[in-house]
Short mmCIF file of C-alpha atoms in Angstrom, two decimals:
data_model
loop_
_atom_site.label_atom_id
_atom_site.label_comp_id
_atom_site.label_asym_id
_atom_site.label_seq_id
_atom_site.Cartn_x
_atom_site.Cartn_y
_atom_site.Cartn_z
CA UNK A 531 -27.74 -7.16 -13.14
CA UNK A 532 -28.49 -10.63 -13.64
CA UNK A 533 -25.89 -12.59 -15.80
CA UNK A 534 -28.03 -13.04 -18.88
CA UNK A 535 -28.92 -9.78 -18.46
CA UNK A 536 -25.47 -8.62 -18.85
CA UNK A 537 -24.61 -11.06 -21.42
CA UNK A 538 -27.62 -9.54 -23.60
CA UNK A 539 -26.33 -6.15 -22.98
CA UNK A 540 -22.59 -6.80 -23.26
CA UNK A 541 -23.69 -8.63 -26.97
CA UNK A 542 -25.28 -5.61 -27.79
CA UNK A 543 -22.71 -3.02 -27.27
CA UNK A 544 -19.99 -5.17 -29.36
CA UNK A 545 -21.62 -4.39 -32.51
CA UNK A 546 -21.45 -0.45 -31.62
CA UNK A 547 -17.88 -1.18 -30.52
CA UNK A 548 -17.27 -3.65 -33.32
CA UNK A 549 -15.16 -1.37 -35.77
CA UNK A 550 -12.33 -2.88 -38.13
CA UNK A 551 -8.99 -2.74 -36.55
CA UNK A 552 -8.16 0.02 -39.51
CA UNK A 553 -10.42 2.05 -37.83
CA UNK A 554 -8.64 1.45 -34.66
CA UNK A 555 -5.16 1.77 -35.12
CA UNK A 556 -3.52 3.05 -32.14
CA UNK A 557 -1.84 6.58 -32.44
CA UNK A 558 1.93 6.27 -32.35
CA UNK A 559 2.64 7.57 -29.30
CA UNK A 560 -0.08 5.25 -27.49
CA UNK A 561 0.24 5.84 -23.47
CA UNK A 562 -0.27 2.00 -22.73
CA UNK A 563 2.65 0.93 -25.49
CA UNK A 564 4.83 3.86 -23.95
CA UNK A 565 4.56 3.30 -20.81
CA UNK A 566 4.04 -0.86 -21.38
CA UNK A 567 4.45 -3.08 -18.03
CA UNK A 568 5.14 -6.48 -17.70
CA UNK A 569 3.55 -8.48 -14.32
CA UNK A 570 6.28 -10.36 -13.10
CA UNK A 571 4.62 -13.58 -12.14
CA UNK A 572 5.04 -14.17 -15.95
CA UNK A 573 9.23 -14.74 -15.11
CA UNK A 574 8.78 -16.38 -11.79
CA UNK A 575 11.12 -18.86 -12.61
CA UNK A 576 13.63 -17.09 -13.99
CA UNK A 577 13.67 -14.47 -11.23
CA UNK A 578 14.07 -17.37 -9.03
CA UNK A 579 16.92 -17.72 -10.80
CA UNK A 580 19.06 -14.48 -11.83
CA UNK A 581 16.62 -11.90 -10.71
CA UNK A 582 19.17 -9.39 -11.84
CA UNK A 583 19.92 -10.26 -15.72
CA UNK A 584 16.08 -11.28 -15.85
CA UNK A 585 14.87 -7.58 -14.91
CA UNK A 586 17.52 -6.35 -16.84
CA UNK A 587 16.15 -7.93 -19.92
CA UNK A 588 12.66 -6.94 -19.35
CA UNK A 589 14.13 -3.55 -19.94
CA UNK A 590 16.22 -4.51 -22.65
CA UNK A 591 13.32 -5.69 -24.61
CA UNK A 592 11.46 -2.03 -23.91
CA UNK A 593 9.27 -2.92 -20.63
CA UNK A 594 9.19 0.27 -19.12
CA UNK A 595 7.83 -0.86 -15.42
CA UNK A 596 6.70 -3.80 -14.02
CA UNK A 597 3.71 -5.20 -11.28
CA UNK A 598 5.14 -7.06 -8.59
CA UNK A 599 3.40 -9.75 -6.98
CA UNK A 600 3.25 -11.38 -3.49
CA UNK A 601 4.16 -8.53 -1.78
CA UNK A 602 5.21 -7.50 0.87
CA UNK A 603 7.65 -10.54 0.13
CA UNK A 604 9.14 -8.54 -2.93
CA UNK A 605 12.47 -6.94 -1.67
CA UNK A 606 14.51 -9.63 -4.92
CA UNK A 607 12.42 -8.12 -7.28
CA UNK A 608 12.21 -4.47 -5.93
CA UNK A 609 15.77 -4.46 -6.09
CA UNK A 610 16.43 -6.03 -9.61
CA UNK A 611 13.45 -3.44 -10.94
CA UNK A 612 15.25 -0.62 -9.39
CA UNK A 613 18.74 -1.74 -10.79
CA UNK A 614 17.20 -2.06 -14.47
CA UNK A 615 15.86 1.72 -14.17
CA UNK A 616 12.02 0.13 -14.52
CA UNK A 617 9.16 1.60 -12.72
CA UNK A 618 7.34 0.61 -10.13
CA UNK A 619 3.55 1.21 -9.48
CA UNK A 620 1.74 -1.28 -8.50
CA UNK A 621 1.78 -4.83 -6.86
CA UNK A 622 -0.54 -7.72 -5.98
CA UNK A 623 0.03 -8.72 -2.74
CA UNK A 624 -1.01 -11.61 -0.11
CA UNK A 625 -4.75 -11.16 -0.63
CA UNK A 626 -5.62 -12.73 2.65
CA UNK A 627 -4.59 -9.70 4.16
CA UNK A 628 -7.54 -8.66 3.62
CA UNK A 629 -9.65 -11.13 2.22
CA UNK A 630 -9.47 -12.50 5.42
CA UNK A 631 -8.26 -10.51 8.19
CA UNK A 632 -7.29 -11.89 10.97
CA UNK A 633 -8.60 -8.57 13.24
CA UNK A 634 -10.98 -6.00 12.70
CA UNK A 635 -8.51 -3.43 12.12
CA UNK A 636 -6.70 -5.60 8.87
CA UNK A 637 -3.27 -5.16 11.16
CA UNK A 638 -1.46 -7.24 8.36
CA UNK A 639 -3.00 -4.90 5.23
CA UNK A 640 -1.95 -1.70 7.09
CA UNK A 641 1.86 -3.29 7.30
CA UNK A 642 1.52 -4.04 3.39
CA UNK A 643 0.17 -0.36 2.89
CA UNK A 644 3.02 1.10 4.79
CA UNK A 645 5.57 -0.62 2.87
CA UNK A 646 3.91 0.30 -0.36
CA UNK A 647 3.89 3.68 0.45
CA UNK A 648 7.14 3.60 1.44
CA UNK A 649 8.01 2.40 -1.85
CA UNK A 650 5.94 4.69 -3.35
CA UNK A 651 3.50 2.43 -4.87
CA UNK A 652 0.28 3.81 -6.37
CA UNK A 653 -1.82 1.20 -6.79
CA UNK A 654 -2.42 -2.54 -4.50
CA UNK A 655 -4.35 -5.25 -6.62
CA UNK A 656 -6.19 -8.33 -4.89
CA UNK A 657 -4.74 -10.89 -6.70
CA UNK A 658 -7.27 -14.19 -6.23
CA UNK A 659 -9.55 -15.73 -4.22
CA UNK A 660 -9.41 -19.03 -2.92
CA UNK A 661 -12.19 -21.36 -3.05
CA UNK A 662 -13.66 -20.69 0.45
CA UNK A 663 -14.27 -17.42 -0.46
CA UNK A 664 -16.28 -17.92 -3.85
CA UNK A 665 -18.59 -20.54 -3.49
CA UNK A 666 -21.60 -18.32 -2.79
CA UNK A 667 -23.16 -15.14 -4.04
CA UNK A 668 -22.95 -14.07 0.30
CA UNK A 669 -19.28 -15.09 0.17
CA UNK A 670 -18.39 -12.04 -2.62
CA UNK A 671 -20.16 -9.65 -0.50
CA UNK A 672 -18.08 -10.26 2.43
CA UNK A 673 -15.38 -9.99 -0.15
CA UNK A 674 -16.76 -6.92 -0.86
CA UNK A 675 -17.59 -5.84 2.75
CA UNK A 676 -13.58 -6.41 3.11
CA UNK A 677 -12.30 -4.67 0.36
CA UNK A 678 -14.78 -1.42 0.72
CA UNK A 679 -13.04 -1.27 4.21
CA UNK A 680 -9.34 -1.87 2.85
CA UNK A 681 -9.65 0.37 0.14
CA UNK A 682 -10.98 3.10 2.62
CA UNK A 683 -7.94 2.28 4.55
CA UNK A 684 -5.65 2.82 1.19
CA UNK A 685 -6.83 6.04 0.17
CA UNK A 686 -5.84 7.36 3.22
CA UNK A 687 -2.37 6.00 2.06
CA UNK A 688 -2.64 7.60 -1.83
CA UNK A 689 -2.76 4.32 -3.18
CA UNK A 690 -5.62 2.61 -5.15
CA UNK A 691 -6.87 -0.66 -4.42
CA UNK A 692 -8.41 -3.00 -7.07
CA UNK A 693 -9.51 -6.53 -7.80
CA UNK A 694 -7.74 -8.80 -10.42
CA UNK A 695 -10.38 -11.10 -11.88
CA UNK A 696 -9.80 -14.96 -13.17
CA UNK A 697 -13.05 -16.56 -14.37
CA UNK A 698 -14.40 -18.31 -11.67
CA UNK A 699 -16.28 -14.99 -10.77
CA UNK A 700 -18.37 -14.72 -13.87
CA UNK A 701 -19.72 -18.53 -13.61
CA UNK A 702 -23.92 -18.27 -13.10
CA UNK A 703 -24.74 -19.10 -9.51
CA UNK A 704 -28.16 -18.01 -7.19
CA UNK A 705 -30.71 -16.18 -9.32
CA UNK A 706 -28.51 -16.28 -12.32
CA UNK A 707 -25.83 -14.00 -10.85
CA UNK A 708 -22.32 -14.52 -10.59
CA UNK A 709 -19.34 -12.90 -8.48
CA UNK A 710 -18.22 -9.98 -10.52
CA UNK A 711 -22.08 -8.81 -10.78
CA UNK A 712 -22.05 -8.59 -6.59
CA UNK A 713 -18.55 -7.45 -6.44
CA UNK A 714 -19.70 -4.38 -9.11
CA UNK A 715 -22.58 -3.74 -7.04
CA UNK A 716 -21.28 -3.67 -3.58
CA UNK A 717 -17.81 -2.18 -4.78
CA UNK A 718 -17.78 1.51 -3.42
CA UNK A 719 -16.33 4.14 -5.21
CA UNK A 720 -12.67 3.70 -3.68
CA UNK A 721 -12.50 0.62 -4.46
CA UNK A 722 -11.96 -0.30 -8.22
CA UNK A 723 -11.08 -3.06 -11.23
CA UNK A 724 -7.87 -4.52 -12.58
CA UNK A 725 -9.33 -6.14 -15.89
CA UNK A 726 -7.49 -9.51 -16.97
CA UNK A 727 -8.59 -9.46 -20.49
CA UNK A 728 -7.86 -13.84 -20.66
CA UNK A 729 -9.76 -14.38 -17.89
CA UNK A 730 -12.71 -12.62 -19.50
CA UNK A 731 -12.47 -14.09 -23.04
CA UNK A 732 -12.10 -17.77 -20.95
CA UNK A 733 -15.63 -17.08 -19.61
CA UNK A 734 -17.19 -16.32 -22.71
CA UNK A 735 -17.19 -12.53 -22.59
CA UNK A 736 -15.61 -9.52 -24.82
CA UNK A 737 -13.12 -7.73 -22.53
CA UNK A 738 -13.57 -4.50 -24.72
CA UNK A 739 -17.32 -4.54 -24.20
CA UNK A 740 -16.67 -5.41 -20.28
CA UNK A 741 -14.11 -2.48 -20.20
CA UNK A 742 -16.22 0.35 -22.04
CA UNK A 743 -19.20 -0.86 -19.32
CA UNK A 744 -17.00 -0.05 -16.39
CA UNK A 745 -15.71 3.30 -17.39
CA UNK A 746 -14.12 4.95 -14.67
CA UNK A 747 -14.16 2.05 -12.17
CA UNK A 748 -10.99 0.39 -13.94
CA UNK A 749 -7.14 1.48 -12.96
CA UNK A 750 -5.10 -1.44 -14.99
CA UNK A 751 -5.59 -4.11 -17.49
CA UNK A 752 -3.70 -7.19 -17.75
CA UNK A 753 -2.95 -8.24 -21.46
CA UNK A 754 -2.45 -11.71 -22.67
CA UNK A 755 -3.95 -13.90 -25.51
CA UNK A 756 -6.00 -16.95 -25.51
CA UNK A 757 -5.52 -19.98 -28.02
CA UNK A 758 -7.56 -20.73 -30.78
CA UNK A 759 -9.57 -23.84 -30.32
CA UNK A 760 -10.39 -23.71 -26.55
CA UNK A 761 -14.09 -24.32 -25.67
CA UNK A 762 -15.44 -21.49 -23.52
CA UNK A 763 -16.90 -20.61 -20.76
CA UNK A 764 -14.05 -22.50 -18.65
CA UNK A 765 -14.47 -21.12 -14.97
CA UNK A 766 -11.71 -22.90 -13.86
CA UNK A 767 -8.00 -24.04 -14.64
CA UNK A 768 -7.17 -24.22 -18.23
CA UNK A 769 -4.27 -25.87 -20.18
CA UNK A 770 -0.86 -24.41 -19.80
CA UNK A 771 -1.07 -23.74 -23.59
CA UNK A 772 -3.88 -21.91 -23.67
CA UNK A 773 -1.81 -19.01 -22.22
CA UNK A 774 -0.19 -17.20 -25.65
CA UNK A 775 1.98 -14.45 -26.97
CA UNK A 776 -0.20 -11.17 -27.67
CA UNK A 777 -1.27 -11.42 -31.28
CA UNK A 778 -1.19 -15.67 -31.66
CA UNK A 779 -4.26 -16.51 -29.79
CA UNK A 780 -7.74 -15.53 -30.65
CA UNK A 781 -8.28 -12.12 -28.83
CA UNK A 782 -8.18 -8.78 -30.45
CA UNK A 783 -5.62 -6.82 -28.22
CA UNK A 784 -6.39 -3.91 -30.39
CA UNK A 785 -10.04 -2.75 -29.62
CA UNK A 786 -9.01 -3.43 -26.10
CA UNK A 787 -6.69 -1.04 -25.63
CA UNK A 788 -8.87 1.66 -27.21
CA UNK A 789 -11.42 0.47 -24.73
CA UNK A 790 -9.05 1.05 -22.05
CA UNK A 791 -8.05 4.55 -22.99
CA UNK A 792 -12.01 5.85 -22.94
CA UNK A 793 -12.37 3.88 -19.95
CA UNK A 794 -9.66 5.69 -17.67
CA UNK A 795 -7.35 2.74 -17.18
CA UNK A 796 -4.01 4.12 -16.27
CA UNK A 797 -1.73 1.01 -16.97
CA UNK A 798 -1.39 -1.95 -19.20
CA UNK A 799 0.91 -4.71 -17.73
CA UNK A 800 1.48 -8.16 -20.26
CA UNK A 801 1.51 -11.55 -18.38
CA UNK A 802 1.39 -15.11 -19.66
CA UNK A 803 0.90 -17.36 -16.94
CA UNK A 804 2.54 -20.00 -18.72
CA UNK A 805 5.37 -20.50 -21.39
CA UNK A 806 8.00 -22.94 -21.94
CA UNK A 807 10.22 -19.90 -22.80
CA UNK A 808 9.09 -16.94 -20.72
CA UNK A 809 11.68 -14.31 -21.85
CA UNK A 810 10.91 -15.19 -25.71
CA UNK A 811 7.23 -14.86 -24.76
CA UNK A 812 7.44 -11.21 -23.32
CA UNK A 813 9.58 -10.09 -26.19
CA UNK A 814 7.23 -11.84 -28.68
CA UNK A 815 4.56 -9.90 -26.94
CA UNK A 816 5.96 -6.26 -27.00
CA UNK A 817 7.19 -6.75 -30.69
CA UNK A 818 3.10 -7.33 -31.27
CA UNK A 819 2.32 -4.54 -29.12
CA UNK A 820 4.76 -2.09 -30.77
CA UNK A 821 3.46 -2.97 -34.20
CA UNK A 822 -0.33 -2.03 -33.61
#
């Protein structure tokens, strides 16, 4: 589907999916707020730090498991995670691995998928793309050509590989198509979507209209809000302070997560990219969550 296309369509369906948030109010015992995760790039620093009494407050403030990222170089955070009693998953993990393989038989991805396993991961996310991998509409299919093949690879393992979006994949490029269009197209069925609903929002979509379109080919979401006052479509960097606590930006967490539930996703995980105060940020976050 050609961007404007989906832009047209995506328009459209907001106004069917456009109910008050009265009408929306989660049910109290709301999987996703349950079973809430926090991705841990959010306290890098602070891990860096005292990655004991930082996982131990993620639990404190109700996080009940948490993504990992640049695994398979985890084992600090694996063991802090496993200390505070939270649950573990799913991780995003050195992409190039697959991205860009150095053999034909991803040695380096099967290493990552036997360590997961071993862990007893569930789910592997492909975390970014640099920008020799994204400058052409030909460069996301071999993305895609890469990940079909990886993903193939993972199911063999019982785990579920997934792309994490930024919005650098929804900017227009040949024959008004961008990224996400060719990798939703080439995608097979094993290999599937973890939404980041910021990322969306930045590039002037509705992640609750993007999320009810891809029913069934989305496993997690990533939650964060977006300030008011920031020009979009951005498709690439933004200011530090456009990263906010859920509920003090400009994106309704709400119909998301309703979204999410008719969609299939199986978890939620909060992230801010940036904060002065990380720690007050994910319990700013949760308190929001817990009050929907």
């Amino acid at each position: 589907m050609i961007r404007r296309t989906f832009i047209r369509a995506t328009g459209a369906t907001a106004v069917a999916f456009g109910p008050s948030s009265s009408l929306l109010a989660l049910e109290a015992d709301n999987a996703y707020r349950r079973n809430i995760g926090i991705q841990l790039y959010t306290l890098r620093d602070a891990i860096a730090k005292d990655p004991v009494a930082t996982l131990k407050k993620v639990a404190a403030d109700g996080y009940k498991q948490v993504e990992l990222y640049g695994f398979p170089d985890s084992d600090v955070m694996i063991s802090a995670a496993k200390d505070a009693g939270l649950a573990m998953h799913s991780s995003h993990f050195e992409w190039d691995a697959v991205v860009n393989p150095k053999d034909a038989v991803m040695s380096d991805f099967a290493k990552i998928l036997e360590k997961a396993e071993n862990l007893g991961l569930s789910h592997l996310v492909i975390p970014y793309l640099q920008d020799g991998n994204r400058k052409t509409l030909d460069d996301y299919k071999q993305v895609a050509a890469h990940s079909n093949q990886a993903a193939a690879m993972a199911k063999e393992a019982g785990i579920q590989l997934s792309y994490h979006n930024h919005s650098f994949e929804f900017e227009p490029k040949e024959g008004g198509k961008c990224g996400y269009d060719i990798l939703r197209e080439e995608f097979s069925p094993e290999m599937k979507f973890e939404i980041d609903v910021f990322w969306v929002k930045v590039a002037g979509l509705d992640p609750a209209v993007l999320i009810n379109k891809m029913t069934g080919r989305v496993t997690q979401l990533h939650l964060k809000d977006l300030k008011e006052g920031i020009k979009v479509p951005i498709y690439s960097s933004v200011p530090n302070d456009a990263f906010q606590e859920l509920g003090n930006g400009i994106i309704d967490i709400e119909p998301i997560i309703v979204a999410a539930k008719a969609a299939g996703v199986e978890y939620c995980h909060v992230e801010q990219d940036q904060s002065p105060d990380p720690l007050a940020s994910i319990q700013e976050s949760i308190q929001f969550l817990n009050k929907l």
